[in-house]
Amino acid sequence: MAMEIYQQEEDKSLIANSMDEVENVSFRECMVSFHTKSIYNVLSEMVRHYLGFVTSYDSNYIMQKAKEFANQNFDSFAHKEIPTCFTEILEKPMKKKEQIKLLKGANLTYDQLGALFAQAENKGYSFSHYHYQGDPSSVNKDELPKFIHVKEDGTVEYYGKTTLTEGQMKQVVEQADVLIARILDNDEHWHCFLQTFKGLKGQEAGLQGSQPHLHYISDSFGISRNSLVEMLRKGEYPSTPVHIPLKENEEKVE
């Protein structure tokens, strides 16, 4: 896990965590480990600010509590009910046309997406995570501050020195070329759930491009897993007719 702590004010820090690439691992172990480290970083900063920068504290105890919270968080979504179409594609060998037909009109909440990965592990699937981020095209990379965040109200929060205006920094974030892919593997079959930064913001072309969504690809789509990963590492991916809307709120499962 990559982690940065940006000291903004004497009593305020900004913590940025990002998940490293992993291949063929346990989804539960991977997520619990990631969230444990993330929670530990937050708790440590809170304790450090509360007790003072020179005061020592029990880091082992904080790590123990962070792991407890991480396990509780995982269990809170792991057993959620998911649409039966996703269970079927994990359990039954299918041709591309069958998968496309089955997933037509399907959607997931964010919790259900996590539950899908958790339940896939129980069916013998391993988990892989790939991440691509291209360099910004509108500005020189050396001009960027260390951290940029566009808030919900449209204002920009950043850390580090930069010559860019707030408008330029906002443009960098909004036009970011980011690709995240998670692949579930068993001995014979794999399923890829892919998202782009623009897709998550509902800024892609196409019928469902105006809402946050995932792209679905599988071994039945005529591409090898190795070829898919090679494309992902270049920030590319094959076209797919399966777009799965991502919902914020829990909905009744059909």
XYZ file of C-alpha atoms in Angstrom:
254
model
C 0.000 0.000 0.000
C 1.260 3.467 -0.891
C 0.654 6.082 1.782
C 1.398 9.790 2.069
C 0.797 12.084 5.042
C 0.640 15.768 4.170
C 1.054 18.143 7.098
C -1.242 21.073 6.354
C -1.586 22.732 9.731
C -0.288 22.085 13.245
C -3.487 20.225 14.169
C -4.453 18.921 10.737
C -2.992 16.276 8.415
C -4.207 14.882 5.140
C -3.641 11.132 4.638
C -3.740 9.603 1.155
C -3.732 5.805 0.765
C -3.662 3.892 -2.507
C -3.837 0.151 -3.062
C -0.864 -1.594 -4.667
C -1.268 -4.052 -7.521
C -1.776 -7.641 -6.383
C -2.130 -10.881 -8.323
C -3.950 -14.082 -7.414
C -4.352 -13.395 -3.713
C -7.085 -13.913 -1.126
C -9.578 -11.056 -1.432
C -10.297 -11.101 2.292
C -6.629 -11.069 3.311
C -5.860 -8.357 0.768
C -8.688 -6.034 1.819
C -8.263 -6.575 5.558
C -4.538 -5.851 5.224
C -5.167 -2.700 3.152
C -7.842 -1.346 5.463
C -5.829 -2.232 8.578
C -2.931 -0.110 7.331
C -5.260 2.691 6.264
C -7.053 2.768 9.620
C -3.737 2.496 11.486
C -2.417 5.575 9.666
C -5.497 7.590 10.629
C -5.523 6.431 14.265
C -1.782 7.056 14.617
C -2.122 10.610 13.344
C -5.072 11.248 15.660
C -3.151 9.946 18.680
C -0.007 11.796 17.656
C -1.848 15.105 17.407
C -3.743 14.496 20.640
C -0.707 13.481 22.697
C 1.842 15.686 20.969
C 4.566 14.984 18.419
C 7.204 13.983 20.989
C 5.002 11.721 23.105
C 5.398 7.972 22.555
C 2.378 5.682 22.234
C 1.682 1.958 21.924
C 1.746 1.350 18.171
C 1.046 -2.381 18.631
C -2.226 -1.612 20.400
C -3.239 0.806 17.654
C -2.435 -1.826 15.014
C -4.526 -4.385 16.919
C -7.523 -2.042 17.038
C -7.073 -1.143 13.369
C -7.167 -4.835 12.423
C -10.318 -5.345 14.499
C -12.015 -2.433 12.724
C -10.846 -3.735 9.316
C -12.280 -7.198 9.966
C -15.563 -5.701 11.178
C -15.729 -3.546 8.049
C -15.153 -6.569 5.798
C -17.803 -8.622 7.566
C -20.290 -5.752 7.240
C -20.530 -6.249 3.458
C -19.098 -9.716 2.701
C -22.373 -11.589 3.158
C -24.703 -9.096 1.535
C -27.109 -10.523 -1.020
C -26.062 -9.952 -4.635
C -28.096 -10.331 -7.840
C -28.280 -13.997 -8.846
C -26.887 -13.277 -12.314
C -23.457 -12.625 -10.796
C -23.579 -15.867 -8.827
C -24.464 -17.720 -12.025
C -21.540 -16.389 -14.061
C -19.171 -17.500 -11.285
C -20.660 -20.986 -11.017
C -21.543 -21.929 -14.602
C -19.351 -22.030 -17.749
C -20.982 -19.715 -20.281
C -20.399 -18.385 -23.762
C -20.024 -14.657 -24.360
C -23.589 -14.261 -25.666
C -24.971 -16.010 -22.594
C -23.045 -13.740 -20.219
C -24.100 -10.606 -22.093
C -27.755 -11.661 -22.012
C -27.625 -12.609 -18.339
C -25.978 -9.361 -17.220
C -28.216 -7.089 -19.309
C -29.880 -4.627 -16.957
C -27.880 -5.805 -13.920
C -26.483 -3.297 -11.425
C -24.555 -3.325 -8.168
C -24.113 -1.135 -5.136
C -20.569 -0.552 -3.898
C -21.177 -2.915 -0.975
C -22.533 -5.575 -3.329
C -19.414 -5.271 -5.483
C -17.284 -6.063 -2.437
C -19.652 -8.901 -1.535
C -19.284 -10.291 -5.057
C -15.508 -10.499 -4.674
C -15.803 -11.959 -1.170
C -18.290 -14.611 -2.244
C -16.217 -15.446 -5.324
C -13.350 -16.364 -2.991
C -15.652 -18.840 -1.250
C -16.217 -20.427 -4.672
C -12.479 -20.898 -5.279
C -11.574 -17.641 -7.051
C -8.428 -15.639 -6.377
C -8.311 -11.841 -6.619
C -6.074 -9.526 -8.662
C -5.982 -5.718 -8.730
C -4.385 -3.614 -11.497
C -4.056 0.158 -11.638
C -2.995 2.528 -14.425
C -2.632 6.296 -14.267
C -1.463 8.283 -17.272
C 0.471 11.531 -17.154
C -1.686 14.671 -17.527
C -1.763 16.034 -21.066
C -2.770 19.615 -20.260
C 0.188 20.536 -18.014
C 3.801 19.596 -17.381
C 4.083 16.824 -14.803
C 6.773 18.787 -12.918
C 4.297 21.620 -12.308
C 1.935 19.430 -10.291
C 1.700 19.717 -6.500
C 2.048 16.513 -4.486
C -1.695 16.198 -3.901
C -4.862 17.638 -5.502
C -8.446 17.086 -4.375
C -11.556 18.617 -5.912
C -14.239 18.915 -3.226
C -17.955 18.353 -3.817
C -18.534 22.112 -3.916
C -16.000 22.424 -6.755
C -13.229 24.086 -4.765
C -9.705 22.692 -4.957
C -7.590 21.512 -2.032
C -3.916 20.828 -2.707
C -0.591 20.267 -0.966
C 2.855 21.247 -2.241
C 4.303 23.999 -4.415
C 2.819 24.643 -7.847
C 2.532 27.382 -10.457
C -0.827 26.058 -11.636
C -4.038 27.970 -11.125
C -6.974 26.394 -9.282
C -8.744 26.016 -12.637
C -5.767 24.161 -14.139
C -5.520 21.823 -11.147
C -9.245 21.101 -11.380
C -8.838 20.294 -15.062
C -6.001 17.865 -14.283
C -8.235 15.946 -11.866
C -11.317 15.972 -14.092
C -9.363 14.777 -17.146
C -7.250 12.202 -15.303
C -6.670 9.005 -17.284
C -7.139 6.381 -14.568
C -7.950 2.712 -15.048
C -8.652 0.178 -12.282
C -9.292 -3.500 -13.011
C -10.099 -6.368 -10.665
C -9.885 -9.917 -11.981
C -11.336 -13.045 -10.397
C -9.546 -16.280 -11.387
C -10.173 -19.945 -10.896
C -8.393 -22.820 -12.661
C -10.328 -22.435 -15.904
C -12.149 -19.116 -16.009
C -11.634 -15.451 -15.163
C -13.941 -12.448 -14.846
C -12.740 -8.839 -15.033
C -14.601 -5.868 -13.546
C -13.019 -2.703 -14.878
C -13.622 0.951 -14.152
C -12.273 4.204 -15.496
C -12.185 7.498 -13.623
C -14.429 9.048 -16.272
C -16.764 6.063 -16.088
C -17.141 6.460 -12.341
C -18.070 10.106 -12.853
C -20.554 9.260 -15.625
C -18.536 11.062 -18.298
C -18.098 8.289 -20.861
C -19.839 8.018 -24.232
C -22.511 5.440 -24.885
C -25.958 4.498 -23.611
C -24.879 4.064 -19.974
C -21.890 6.398 -20.046
C -23.742 9.158 -18.201
C -23.886 7.191 -14.939
C -21.169 5.548 -12.810
C -20.552 2.045 -14.134
C -18.220 -0.936 -14.477
C -17.106 -2.698 -17.638
C -17.270 -6.510 -17.654
C -14.934 -8.801 -19.634
C -14.319 -12.545 -19.274
C -12.315 -15.390 -20.765
C -15.333 -16.008 -23.035
C -14.751 -12.681 -24.812
C -11.973 -14.014 -27.066
C -9.002 -12.422 -25.320
C -6.421 -14.156 -23.155
C -5.806 -13.016 -19.608
C -2.166 -12.174 -20.402
C -3.223 -10.032 -23.369
C -5.777 -8.216 -21.229
C -3.185 -7.431 -18.538
C -0.758 -6.155 -21.212
C -3.465 -3.775 -22.415
C -4.303 -2.645 -18.880
C -0.673 -1.760 -18.178
C -0.830 0.597 -21.185
C -4.084 2.154 -20.025
C -6.099 0.290 -22.662
C -8.887 -2.285 -22.594
C -11.035 -4.138 -25.147
C -14.503 -2.876 -25.940
C -17.368 -4.637 -24.205
C -21.146 -4.291 -24.466
C -21.569 -5.056 -20.758
C -21.731 -1.923 -18.608
C -22.844 -2.482 -15.015
C -24.228 0.618 -13.257
C -22.827 1.244 -9.763
C -25.301 2.556 -7.208
C -24.560 4.371 -3.984
C -27.615 3.227 -2.025
C -28.824 -0.259 -1.218
C -31.571 -1.475 -3.518
C -33.821 -4.503 -3.421
C -32.208 -7.418 -5.253
C -34.360 -8.932 -7.962
